[in-house]
mmCIF file of C-alpha atoms in Angstrom:
data_model
loop_
_atom_site.group_PDB
_atom_site.id
_atom_site.type_symbol
_atom_site.label_atom_id
_atom_site.label_comp_id
_atom_site.label_asym_id
_atom_site.label_seq_id
_atom_site.Cartn_x
_atom_site.Cartn_y
_atom_site.Cartn_z
ATOM 1 C CA MET P 22 7.704 79.938 -29.194
ATOM 2 C CA GLU P 23 11.409 80.410 -29.828
ATOM 3 C CA ALA P 24 12.789 83.237 -31.914
ATOM 4 C CA GLY P 25 11.996 82.673 -35.567
ATOM 5 C CA GLY P 26 8.606 81.134 -34.878
ATOM 6 C CA GLN P 27 9.876 77.638 -34.072
ATOM 7 C CA PRO P 28 8.206 75.839 -31.143
ATOM 8 C CA ALA P 29 10.332 75.617 -28.007
ATOM 9 C CA ALA P 30 11.791 72.214 -27.216
ATOM 10 C CA ALA P 31 9.609 70.149 -24.902
ATOM 11 C CA HIS P 32 10.875 69.060 -21.522
ATOM 12 C CA VAL P 33 9.525 65.497 -21.939
ATOM 13 C CA SER P 34 8.791 63.651 -25.178
ATOM 14 C CA VAL P 35 6.459 60.663 -25.068
ATOM 15 C CA ILE P 36 7.820 58.177 -27.637
ATOM 16 C CA LEU P 37 5.060 56.169 -29.327
ATOM 17 C CA PRO P 38 5.709 53.668 -32.151
ATOM 18 C CA VAL P 39 2.505 52.522 -33.849
ATOM 19 C CA HIS P 40 1.684 49.562 -36.073
ATOM 20 C CA ASN P 41 -1.930 48.470 -36.634
ATOM 21 C CA ALA P 42 -2.989 49.615 -33.161
ATOM 22 C CA GLU P 43 -6.538 50.849 -33.783
ATOM 23 C CA ALA P 44 -7.970 48.576 -31.060
ATOM 24 C CA TRP P 45 -5.992 50.325 -28.297
ATOM 25 C CA LEU P 46 -5.047 53.787 -29.555
ATOM 26 C CA ASP P 47 -7.995 55.711 -28.129
ATOM 27 C CA GLU P 48 -7.219 54.560 -24.588
ATOM 28 C CA CYS P 49 -3.482 55.040 -25.119
ATOM 29 C CA LEU P 50 -3.774 58.609 -26.429
ATOM 30 C CA ARG P 51 -6.376 59.561 -23.840
ATOM 31 C CA SER P 52 -3.836 58.587 -21.181
ATOM 32 C CA VAL P 53 -1.337 61.035 -22.721
ATOM 33 C CA LEU P 54 -3.933 63.810 -22.591
ATOM 34 C CA GLN P 55 -4.672 63.061 -18.924
ATOM 35 C CA GLN P 56 -1.080 63.455 -17.667
ATOM 36 C CA ASP P 57 -0.783 65.859 -14.723
ATOM 37 C CA PHE P 58 2.803 66.861 -15.569
ATOM 38 C CA GLU P 59 2.951 70.654 -15.474
ATOM 39 C CA ASP P 60 6.079 71.291 -17.558
ATOM 40 C CA SER P 61 6.120 71.177 -21.366
ATOM 41 C CA MET P 62 5.403 67.812 -23.001
ATOM 42 C CA GLU P 63 5.158 66.525 -26.542
ATOM 43 C CA LEU P 64 3.965 63.316 -28.152
ATOM 44 C CA SER P 65 6.171 61.884 -30.899
ATOM 45 C CA VAL P 66 4.351 59.256 -32.968
ATOM 46 C CA PHE P 67 5.907 57.132 -35.680
ATOM 47 C CA ASN P 68 3.491 55.103 -37.799
ATOM 48 C CA ASP P 69 5.196 51.931 -39.018
ATOM 49 C CA ALA P 70 3.188 51.074 -42.162
ATOM 50 C CA SER P 71 -0.154 50.605 -40.405
ATOM 51 C CA LYS P 72 -2.903 49.275 -42.679
ATOM 52 C CA ASP P 73 -5.804 49.842 -40.283
ATOM 53 C CA LYS P 74 -7.355 53.084 -38.994
ATOM 54 C CA SER P 75 -4.458 53.998 -36.719
ATOM 55 C CA MET P 76 -3.594 57.206 -38.580
ATOM 56 C CA THR P 77 -7.202 58.400 -38.517
ATOM 57 C CA ILE P 78 -7.278 57.956 -34.745
ATOM 58 C CA ILE P 79 -3.914 59.706 -34.337
ATOM 59 C CA GLU P 80 -5.043 62.722 -36.377
ATOM 60 C CA LYS P 81 -8.227 62.961 -34.296
ATOM 61 C CA TRP P 82 -6.279 62.992 -31.048
ATOM 62 C CA LYS P 83 -3.671 65.418 -32.422
ATOM 63 C CA VAL P 84 -6.245 68.193 -32.298
ATOM 64 C CA LYS P 85 -7.313 67.375 -28.731
ATOM 65 C CA LEU P 86 -3.748 67.080 -27.479
ATOM 66 C CA GLU P 87 -2.532 70.299 -29.070
ATOM 67 C CA ASP P 88 -5.591 72.166 -27.786
ATOM 68 C CA SER P 89 -4.452 71.130 -24.300
ATOM 69 C CA GLY P 90 -0.884 72.348 -24.907
ATOM 70 C CA ILE P 91 0.777 69.042 -25.846
ATOM 71 C CA LEU P 92 2.682 69.318 -29.118
ATOM 72 C CA VAL P 93 2.188 66.323 -31.429
ATOM 73 C CA VAL P 94 4.856 65.304 -33.946
ATOM 74 C CA ILE P 95 3.832 62.620 -36.457
ATOM 75 C CA GLY P 96 6.125 60.671 -38.742
ATOM 76 C CA GLY P 97 5.891 57.368 -40.534
ATOM 77 C CA HIS P 98 5.922 55.472 -43.793
ATOM 78 C CA ASP P 99 3.426 53.480 -45.844
ATOM 79 C CA SER P 100 5.694 50.777 -47.255
ATOM 80 C CA PRO P 101 4.175 47.335 -47.843
ATOM 81 C CA SER P 102 5.872 45.962 -44.709
ATOM 82 C CA PRO P 103 6.716 47.435 -41.295
ATOM 83 C CA ARG P 104 10.354 48.143 -40.421
ATOM 84 C CA GLY P 105 10.000 46.974 -36.813
ATOM 85 C CA VAL P 106 9.777 48.336 -33.294
ATOM 86 C CA GLY P 107 13.461 49.295 -32.990
ATOM 87 C CA TYR P 108 13.373 51.355 -36.183
ATOM 88 C CA SER P 109 10.082 53.013 -35.218
ATOM 89 C CA LYS P 110 11.324 54.021 -31.778
ATOM 90 C CA ASN P 111 14.546 55.420 -33.234
ATOM 91 C CA GLN P 112 12.578 57.486 -35.731
ATOM 92 C CA ALA P 113 10.160 58.761 -33.084
ATOM 93 C CA ILE P 114 13.118 59.826 -30.929
ATOM 94 C CA ALA P 115 14.909 61.511 -33.851
ATOM 95 C CA GLN P 116 11.885 63.699 -34.644
ATOM 96 C CA SER P 117 11.258 64.630 -30.999
ATOM 97 C CA SER P 118 12.792 67.463 -28.975
ATOM 98 C CA GLY P 119 12.400 66.626 -25.282
ATOM 99 C CA SER P 120 15.244 66.604 -22.773
ATOM 100 C CA TYR P 121 13.680 63.418 -21.373
ATOM 101 C CA LEU P 122 12.156 60.443 -23.197
ATOM 102 C CA CYS P 123 9.107 58.590 -21.863
ATOM 103 C CA PHE P 124 8.496 55.347 -23.761
ATOM 104 C CA LEU P 125 4.977 54.103 -24.403
ATOM 105 C CA ASP P 126 3.612 51.203 -26.437
ATOM 106 C CA SER P 127 0.471 51.803 -28.454
ATOM 107 C CA ASP P 128 -1.397 48.932 -26.764
ATOM 108 C CA ASP P 129 -0.716 50.268 -23.249
ATOM 109 C CA ALA P 130 -2.008 53.235 -21.246
ATOM 110 C CA MET P 131 -0.429 55.492 -18.633
ATOM 111 C CA MET P 132 -1.771 56.510 -15.245
ATOM 112 C CA PRO P 133 -2.174 60.320 -14.997
ATOM 113 C CA GLN P 134 0.819 60.732 -12.681
ATOM 114 C CA ARG P 135 3.301 58.638 -14.672
ATOM 115 C CA VAL P 136 5.312 61.365 -16.433
ATOM 116 C CA ARG P 137 5.395 63.564 -13.334
ATOM 117 C CA LEU P 138 6.594 60.837 -10.950
ATOM 118 C CA GLN P 139 9.181 59.375 -13.309
ATOM 119 C CA HIS P 140 10.506 62.843 -14.124
ATOM 120 C CA GLU P 141 10.839 63.534 -10.390
ATOM 121 C CA ALA P 142 12.753 60.254 -10.000
ATOM 122 C CA ALA P 143 15.054 61.167 -12.894
ATOM 123 C CA VAL P 144 15.839 64.531 -11.323
ATOM 124 C CA ARG P 145 16.662 62.808 -8.016
ATOM 125 C CA HIS P 146 19.075 60.416 -9.792
ATOM 126 C CA PRO P 147 21.412 62.545 -11.909
ATOM 127 C CA THR P 148 24.220 59.948 -12.027
ATOM 128 C CA SER P 149 24.462 56.182 -11.882
ATOM 129 C CA PRO P 150 25.435 54.534 -8.580
ATOM 130 C CA ASP P 151 28.506 52.443 -7.953
ATOM 131 C CA CYS P 152 27.619 48.740 -7.773
ATOM 132 C CA ARG P 153 27.716 47.411 -4.209
ATOM 133 C CA CYS P 154 28.943 43.948 -5.253
ATOM 134 C CA GLU P 155 32.138 42.319 -3.978
ATOM 135 C CA LYS P 156 33.465 41.839 -7.495
ATOM 136 C CA PRO P 157 31.098 43.935 -9.560
ATOM 137 C CA PRO P 158 29.921 42.582 -12.884
ATOM 138 C CA PHE P 159 28.725 46.147 -13.511
ATOM 139 C CA THR P 160 30.639 49.340 -12.868
ATOM 140 C CA SER P 161 29.673 52.960 -13.250
ATOM 141 C CA ASP P 162 31.415 55.640 -15.263
ATOM 142 C CA ARG P 163 29.301 58.265 -13.477
ATOM 143 C CA VAL P 164 27.877 59.692 -16.705
ATOM 144 C CA SER P 165 25.289 62.374 -15.994
ATOM 145 C CA GLY P 166 21.684 61.200 -16.278
ATOM 146 C CA SER P 167 22.751 57.580 -16.673
ATOM 147 C CA TRP P 168 19.565 55.926 -15.415
ATOM 148 C CA ILE P 169 16.647 54.004 -16.796
ATOM 149 C CA ILE P 170 13.641 54.807 -14.630
ATOM 150 C CA GLY P 171 10.904 52.153 -14.619
ATOM 151 C CA CYS P 172 7.701 51.669 -12.647
ATOM 152 C CA GLN P 173 5.324 49.005 -11.446
ATOM 153 C CA VAL P 174 2.549 47.905 -13.818
ATOM 154 C CA ARG P 175 -1.029 46.733 -13.801
ATOM 155 C CA ARG P 176 -1.409 43.794 -16.163
ATOM 156 C CA GLU P 177 -4.427 43.489 -18.422
ATOM 157 C CA PRO P 178 -6.097 40.990 -18.450
ATOM 158 C CA PRO P 179 -5.447 40.783 -14.688
ATOM 159 C CA ASN P 180 -4.783 37.012 -14.570
ATOM 160 C CA SER P 181 -2.368 36.882 -17.498
ATOM 161 C CA THR P 182 1.350 36.218 -16.826
ATOM 162 C CA GLU P 183 0.850 36.309 -13.043
ATOM 163 C CA ARG P 184 4.350 35.098 -12.162
ATOM 164 C CA TYR P 185 5.998 37.542 -14.586
ATOM 165 C CA THR P 186 3.905 40.441 -13.280
ATOM 166 C CA ARG P 187 4.895 39.670 -9.703
ATOM 167 C CA TRP P 188 8.526 39.601 -10.797
ATOM 168 C CA ILE P 189 8.181 43.004 -12.490
ATOM 169 C CA ASN P 190 6.568 44.607 -9.475
ATOM 170 C CA GLN P 191 8.340 42.992 -6.520
ATOM 171 C CA LEU P 192 12.058 43.021 -7.326
ATOM 172 C CA ALA P 193 14.039 44.800 -4.606
ATOM 173 C CA SER P 194 16.198 47.738 -5.673
ATOM 174 C CA ASP P 195 19.439 45.704 -5.674
ATOM 175 C CA GLN P 196 17.766 42.940 -7.696
ATOM 176 C CA LEU P 197 17.205 45.372 -10.558
ATOM 177 C CA LEU P 198 20.890 44.702 -11.270
ATOM 178 C CA THR P 199 21.485 41.225 -9.880
ATOM 179 C CA GLN P 200 18.575 39.579 -11.753
ATOM 180 C CA VAL P 201 19.406 40.883 -15.217
ATOM 181 C CA PHE P 202 20.351 37.367 -16.383
ATOM 182 C CA THR P 203 16.884 35.844 -15.943
ATOM 183 C CA SER P 204 14.633 34.790 -18.819
ATOM 184 C CA HIS P 205 12.252 37.669 -18.114
ATOM 185 C CA GLY P 206 14.587 40.147 -19.788
ATOM 186 C CA PRO P 207 15.080 43.737 -18.558
ATOM 187 C CA THR P 208 14.294 44.118 -14.865
ATOM 188 C CA VAL P 209 12.199 47.166 -15.703
ATOM 189 C CA VAL P 210 10.013 46.463 -18.731
ATOM 190 C CA MET P 211 10.466 48.551 -21.856
ATOM 191 C CA PRO P 212 7.052 50.290 -21.940
ATOM 192 C CA THR P 213 7.834 51.761 -18.492
ATOM 193 C CA TRP P 214 11.218 53.266 -19.444
ATOM 194 C CA PHE P 215 11.987 56.923 -18.815
ATOM 195 C CA CYS P 216 15.471 58.357 -19.415
ATOM 196 C CA SER P 217 17.329 61.473 -20.478
ATOM 197 C CA ARG P 218 17.876 62.122 -24.164
ATOM 198 C CA ALA P 219 21.584 62.599 -23.469
ATOM 199 C CA TRP P 220 21.836 59.121 -21.959
ATOM 200 C CA PHE P 221 19.854 57.504 -24.781
ATOM 201 C CA SER P 222 22.222 59.114 -27.289
ATOM 202 C CA HIS P 223 25.179 57.772 -25.314
ATOM 203 C CA VAL P 224 23.832 54.197 -25.262
ATOM 204 C CA GLY P 225 21.602 53.859 -28.322
ATOM 205 C CA PRO P 226 20.136 53.609 -30.810
ATOM 206 C CA PHE P 227 17.873 50.563 -30.719
ATOM 207 C CA ASP P 228 18.748 47.605 -32.906
ATOM 208 C CA GLU P 229 16.754 47.846 -36.144
ATOM 209 C CA GLY P 230 16.860 44.172 -37.108
ATOM 210 C CA GLY P 231 13.078 43.999 -37.103
ATOM 211 C CA GLN P 232 10.810 41.115 -36.211
ATOM 212 C CA GLY P 233 12.369 38.549 -33.899
ATOM 213 C CA VAL P 234 15.041 40.900 -32.510
ATOM 214 C CA PRO P 235 14.819 41.697 -28.755
ATOM 215 C CA GLU P 236 15.735 45.359 -29.228
ATOM 216 C CA ASP P 237 14.806 46.250 -25.652
ATOM 217 C CA LEU P 238 17.049 43.552 -24.146
ATOM 218 C CA LEU P 239 19.981 44.512 -26.374
ATOM 219 C CA PHE P 240 19.628 48.189 -25.435
ATOM 220 C CA PHE P 241 19.336 47.270 -21.754
ATOM 221 C CA TYR P 242 22.550 45.262 -21.906
ATOM 222 C CA SER P 243 24.321 48.177 -23.639
ATOM 223 C CA HIS P 244 22.986 50.483 -20.924
ATOM 224 C CA LEU P 245 24.542 48.281 -18.232
ATOM 225 C CA ARG P 246 27.825 47.957 -20.109
ATOM 226 C CA LYS P 247 28.153 51.734 -20.114
ATOM 227 C CA GLY P 248 27.620 51.968 -16.374
ATOM 228 C CA GLY P 249 23.923 52.810 -16.368
ATOM 229 C CA GLY P 250 21.762 52.458 -13.271
ATOM 230 C CA VAL P 251 18.224 51.107 -12.900
ATOM 231 C CA VAL P 252 15.548 52.428 -10.563
ATOM 232 C CA ARG P 253 11.815 51.723 -10.300
ATOM 233 C CA VAL P 254 9.051 54.036 -9.110
ATOM 234 C CA ASP P 255 7.106 51.777 -6.768
ATOM 235 C CA GLN P 256 3.684 52.770 -7.969
ATOM 236 C CA SER P 257 1.606 51.198 -10.714
ATOM 237 C CA LEU P 258 1.897 53.807 -13.466
ATOM 238 C CA LEU P 259 1.150 51.750 -16.583
ATOM 239 C CA ILE P 260 -1.607 49.462 -17.811
ATOM 240 C CA TYR P 261 0.543 46.787 -19.442
ATOM 241 C CA ARG P 262 -1.568 44.827 -21.895
ATOM 242 C CA TYR P 263 -1.055 41.171 -22.838
ATOM 243 C CA HIS P 264 -2.488 39.898 -26.126
ATOM 244 C CA PRO P 265 -1.556 37.436 -28.891
ATOM 245 C CA LYS P 266 -0.521 40.168 -31.367
ATOM 246 C CA ALA P 267 2.108 41.708 -29.072
ATOM 247 C CA ALA P 268 5.499 42.152 -30.745
ATOM 248 C CA THR P 269 7.244 40.295 -27.935
ATOM 249 C CA HIS P 270 5.759 36.998 -29.173
ATOM 250 C CA SER P 271 7.915 37.199 -32.320
ATOM 251 C CA VAL P 272 11.136 36.797 -30.314
ATOM 252 C CA LEU P 273 12.195 33.155 -29.969
ATOM 253 C CA GLU P 274 13.173 31.773 -26.571
ATOM 254 C CA THR P 275 16.386 30.422 -28.087
ATOM 255 C CA THR P 276 17.313 33.942 -29.241
ATOM 256 C CA ILE P 277 16.843 35.329 -25.736
ATOM 257 C CA TRP P 278 18.791 32.419 -24.238
ATOM 258 C CA THR P 279 21.782 33.010 -26.523
ATOM 259 C CA HIS P 280 21.954 36.720 -25.673
ATOM 260 C CA ARG P 281 21.633 35.988 -21.954
ATOM 261 C CA VAL P 282 24.432 33.423 -21.903
ATOM 262 C CA ARG P 283 26.783 35.671 -23.879
ATOM 263 C CA PHE P 284 26.050 38.561 -21.508
ATOM 264 C CA LEU P 285 26.676 36.308 -18.514
ATOM 265 C CA GLU P 286 30.026 35.300 -19.982
ATOM 266 C CA GLU P 287 30.923 38.883 -20.739
ATOM 267 C CA ARG P 288 29.876 40.590 -17.506
ATOM 268 C CA ALA P 289 30.026 38.048 -14.673
ATOM 269 C CA LEU P 290 32.144 35.009 -15.415
ATOM 270 C CA PRO P 291 35.422 36.910 -16.051
ATOM 271 C CA HIS P 292 35.375 37.892 -12.363
ATOM 272 C CA TRP P 293 35.344 34.247 -11.260
ATOM 273 C CA ALA P 294 38.199 31.782 -11.560
ATOM 274 C CA ALA P 295 35.739 28.912 -11.022
ATOM 275 C CA PHE P 296 32.040 28.479 -10.314
ATOM 276 C CA THR P 297 29.310 25.908 -9.613
ATOM 277 C CA ILE P 298 26.142 25.431 -11.661
ATOM 278 C CA TRP P 299 23.238 24.993 -9.263
ATOM 279 C CA ASN P 300 21.010 22.460 -11.030
ATOM 280 C CA ALA P 301 22.203 19.156 -12.447
ATOM 281 C CA GLY P 302 18.996 18.813 -14.460
ATOM 282 C CA ARG P 303 18.033 19.915 -17.932
ATOM 283 C CA GLN P 304 18.491 23.690 -17.457
ATOM 284 C CA GLY P 305 21.864 23.336 -15.767
ATOM 285 C CA ARG P 306 23.175 20.999 -18.455
ATOM 286 C CA ARG P 307 21.817 23.314 -21.142
ATOM 287 C CA LEU P 308 23.742 26.217 -19.646
ATOM 288 C CA TYR P 309 26.936 24.163 -19.520
ATOM 289 C CA ARG P 310 26.586 23.155 -23.184
ATOM 290 C CA SER P 311 25.859 26.774 -24.177
ATOM 291 C CA LEU P 312 29.038 28.151 -22.639
ATOM 292 C CA THR P 313 32.224 28.689 -24.600
ATOM 293 C CA ALA P 314 34.992 26.150 -24.020
ATOM 294 C CA GLU P 315 36.853 28.706 -21.899
ATOM 295 C CA SER P 316 33.836 29.240 -19.642
ATOM 296 C CA ARG P 317 33.109 25.489 -19.398
ATOM 297 C CA ARG P 318 36.602 24.941 -18.021
ATOM 298 C CA LYS P 319 35.661 27.185 -15.066
ATOM 299 C CA VAL P 320 32.738 24.921 -14.049
ATOM 300 C CA VAL P 321 34.039 22.895 -11.103
ATOM 301 C CA ALA P 322 30.761 21.122 -10.292
ATOM 302 C CA PHE P 323 27.025 20.859 -10.601
ATOM 303 C CA CYS P 324 25.046 20.759 -7.355
ATOM 304 C CA ASP P 325 21.513 19.610 -6.659
ATOM 305 C CA VAL P 326 19.062 18.375 -4.027
ATOM 306 C CA ASP P 327 17.877 15.388 -6.094
ATOM 307 C CA GLU P 328 19.588 12.248 -4.764
ATOM 308 C CA ASN P 329 19.093 10.406 -8.066
ATOM 309 C CA LYS P 330 21.101 13.059 -9.897
ATOM 310 C CA ILE P 331 23.744 13.197 -7.170
ATOM 311 C CA LYS P 332 24.201 9.400 -7.279
ATOM 312 C CA LYS P 333 25.308 9.622 -10.920
ATOM 313 C CA GLY P 334 28.477 11.209 -9.611
ATOM 314 C CA PHE P 335 29.325 13.309 -12.645
ATOM 315 C CA TYR P 336 28.020 14.761 -15.903
ATOM 316 C CA SER P 337 29.845 13.804 -19.073
ATOM 317 C CA TYR P 338 29.635 16.237 -21.976
ATOM 318 C CA GLU P 339 29.443 13.750 -24.820
ATOM 319 C CA ASP P 340 29.263 16.350 -27.596
ATOM 320 C CA SER P 341 32.543 17.937 -26.597
ATOM 321 C CA GLU P 342 35.408 17.838 -29.072
ATOM 322 C CA GLU P 343 37.861 17.744 -26.175
ATOM 323 C CA ARG P 344 39.700 14.530 -25.345
ATOM 324 C CA PRO P 345 39.160 13.196 -22.820
ATOM 325 C CA LYS P 346 35.565 14.398 -22.685
ATOM 326 C CA PRO P 347 34.823 16.732 -19.741
ATOM 327 C CA ARG P 348 33.400 14.974 -16.647
ATOM 328 C CA VAL P 349 31.942 17.444 -14.169
ATOM 329 C CA PRO P 350 31.176 16.257 -10.604
ATOM 330 C CA ILE P 351 27.587 16.399 -9.317
ATOM 331 C CA LEU P 352 27.541 17.314 -5.620
ATOM 332 C CA HIS P 353 24.985 17.652 -2.877
ATOM 333 C CA PHE P 354 24.364 21.325 -2.226
ATOM 334 C CA ARG P 355 25.988 21.060 1.227
ATOM 335 C CA ALA P 356 29.279 20.089 -0.403
ATOM 336 C CA ALA P 357 29.168 22.826 -3.035
ATOM 337 C CA ARG P 358 30.904 26.179 -2.789
ATOM 338 C CA PRO P 359 30.086 29.592 -4.263
ATOM 339 C CA PRO P 360 30.087 31.360 -6.569
ATOM 340 C CA PHE P 361 26.991 29.854 -8.188
ATOM 341 C CA VAL P 362 25.025 30.312 -11.365
ATOM 342 C CA ILE P 363 21.524 29.193 -10.360
ATOM 343 C CA CYS P 364 19.430 27.669 -13.131
ATOM 344 C CA VAL P 365 15.884 27.391 -11.789
ATOM 345 C CA LYS P 366 12.299 28.210 -12.626
ATOM 346 C CA LEU P 367 11.143 31.147 -10.558
ATOM 347 C CA ALA P 368 8.576 30.169 -7.925
ATOM 348 C CA ALA P 369 5.365 31.993 -7.167
ATOM 349 C CA ARG P 370 6.807 33.844 -4.170
ATOM 350 C CA PHE P 371 10.458 33.945 -5.071
ATOM 351 C CA VAL P 372 12.663 36.446 -3.262
ATOM 352 C CA VAL P 373 16.428 36.484 -3.687
ATOM 353 C CA ALA P 374 18.089 36.840 -0.303
ATOM 354 C CA GLY P 375 21.187 34.741 -0.876
ATOM 355 C CA TYR P 376 22.042 31.514 -2.617
ATOM 356 C CA THR P 377 20.346 29.187 -0.112
ATOM 357 C CA GLN P 378 17.166 31.244 0.116
ATOM 358 C CA GLN P 379 16.675 30.989 -3.626
ATOM 359 C CA ILE P 380 16.310 27.237 -3.381
ATOM 360 C CA THR P 381 14.515 26.838 -0.052
ATOM 361 C CA ASP P 382 11.695 29.036 -1.279
ATOM 362 C CA MET P 383 11.019 26.525 -4.024
ATOM 363 C CA ASP P 384 11.671 23.043 -2.676
ATOM 364 C CA PRO P 385 9.923 21.893 0.536
ATOM 365 C CA ARG P 386 12.615 19.253 1.077
ATOM 366 C CA TRP P 387 14.985 22.073 1.992
ATOM 367 C CA GLN P 388 12.829 24.123 4.301
ATOM 368 C CA ASN P 389 13.153 22.425 7.694
ATOM 369 C CA SER P 390 16.907 22.075 8.050
ATOM 370 C CA GLU P 391 18.674 24.558 10.316
ATOM 371 C CA GLU P 392 21.774 24.525 8.124
ATOM 372 C CA ASN P 393 19.647 25.667 5.179
ATOM 373 C CA LYS P 394 18.799 29.040 6.698
ATOM 374 C CA PRO P 395 19.514 31.905 4.273
ATOM 375 C CA HIS P 396 23.105 33.038 3.955
ATOM 376 C CA ARG P 397 24.000 36.236 2.175
ATOM 377 C CA HIS P 398 26.733 36.136 -0.447
ATOM 378 C CA PRO P 399 26.459 39.520 -2.253
ATOM 379 C CA CYS P 400 27.091 39.018 -5.963
ATOM 380 C CA ARG P 401 28.341 35.464 -5.319
ATOM 381 C CA SER P 402 25.295 33.956 -7.007
ATOM 382 C CA LEU P 403 23.485 34.870 -10.202
ATOM 383 C CA THR P 404 20.110 33.542 -11.278
ATOM 384 C CA LEU P 405 19.671 32.269 -14.835
ATOM 385 C CA SER P 406 16.040 31.136 -14.791
#
């Protein structure tokens, strides 16, 4: 206890927003109790207008947790409607005291070593690294503690979102930055985040727009804008549950797409005088149409492997208000030049090694040619999948 009878600030606060989570809360809170972290820890719960038995379960576990030395702080409201995940996380953080924040969703569960291992990683990474790109779309201001620490996950049920789970767990360390434009969102998923309170205060808070707002993606982009780094503990430290009621299902694909394209235009395209869109099909054309007029003028070509698309010779943007309407050449990949924005669906065993490798891993027509061996062009290609 501090002088005056107030409890001392915890070293780590576990941040737990809750809304109608009675089906998972016992397992979730048990995982907090089972942490092997030896420094001080608290659990900060914010109940976002739950109408089920969530609060009863929380009060039951409060006694068990505090008996084991884990302080429990409970806040919330009982309005007719929830305020949303962003609001709930902000409130849980505001009422907490820890120097570090460990985020947890109420439908997930932590492995016993999660807090300890992520805290150790945070201590080893006091400042963000300089980007190793030729023309970095991200730069570091070297702010102390400027990292988001993630981890690998174990998906439940095991066969759900197999491709996404592989992506989460198998990205190389440099890809945690270079693959931030993909449709999967943050390269370390939100329920695995661990960061310093000082850095959260520098970047945050979360967007409080409520249902349909990708508050984690928006925070992640702000984190990168401010020079933040990303690192992953390569152990499975979280049971990451998939179910129809998950909040992520309320976010429309078109919403994510719009944010991704704007971020691409803000962080990458200004460094390029011209670029090629790799994919003359639907996704490539969609990207072209989604760009601002200024960015579209930088597109010098589409490239593809499909001879039928290449034979068309060019793509005409019929909806353009420009006169004459833009006509963008469609080239065979051998005739195309970097930098590229690659618009593809990620394959089952997709590993980014350079712009050619990204395609040869997916299309057997490309795999036997000697000239299609992987070539490395650091930060000369970005994947928008």
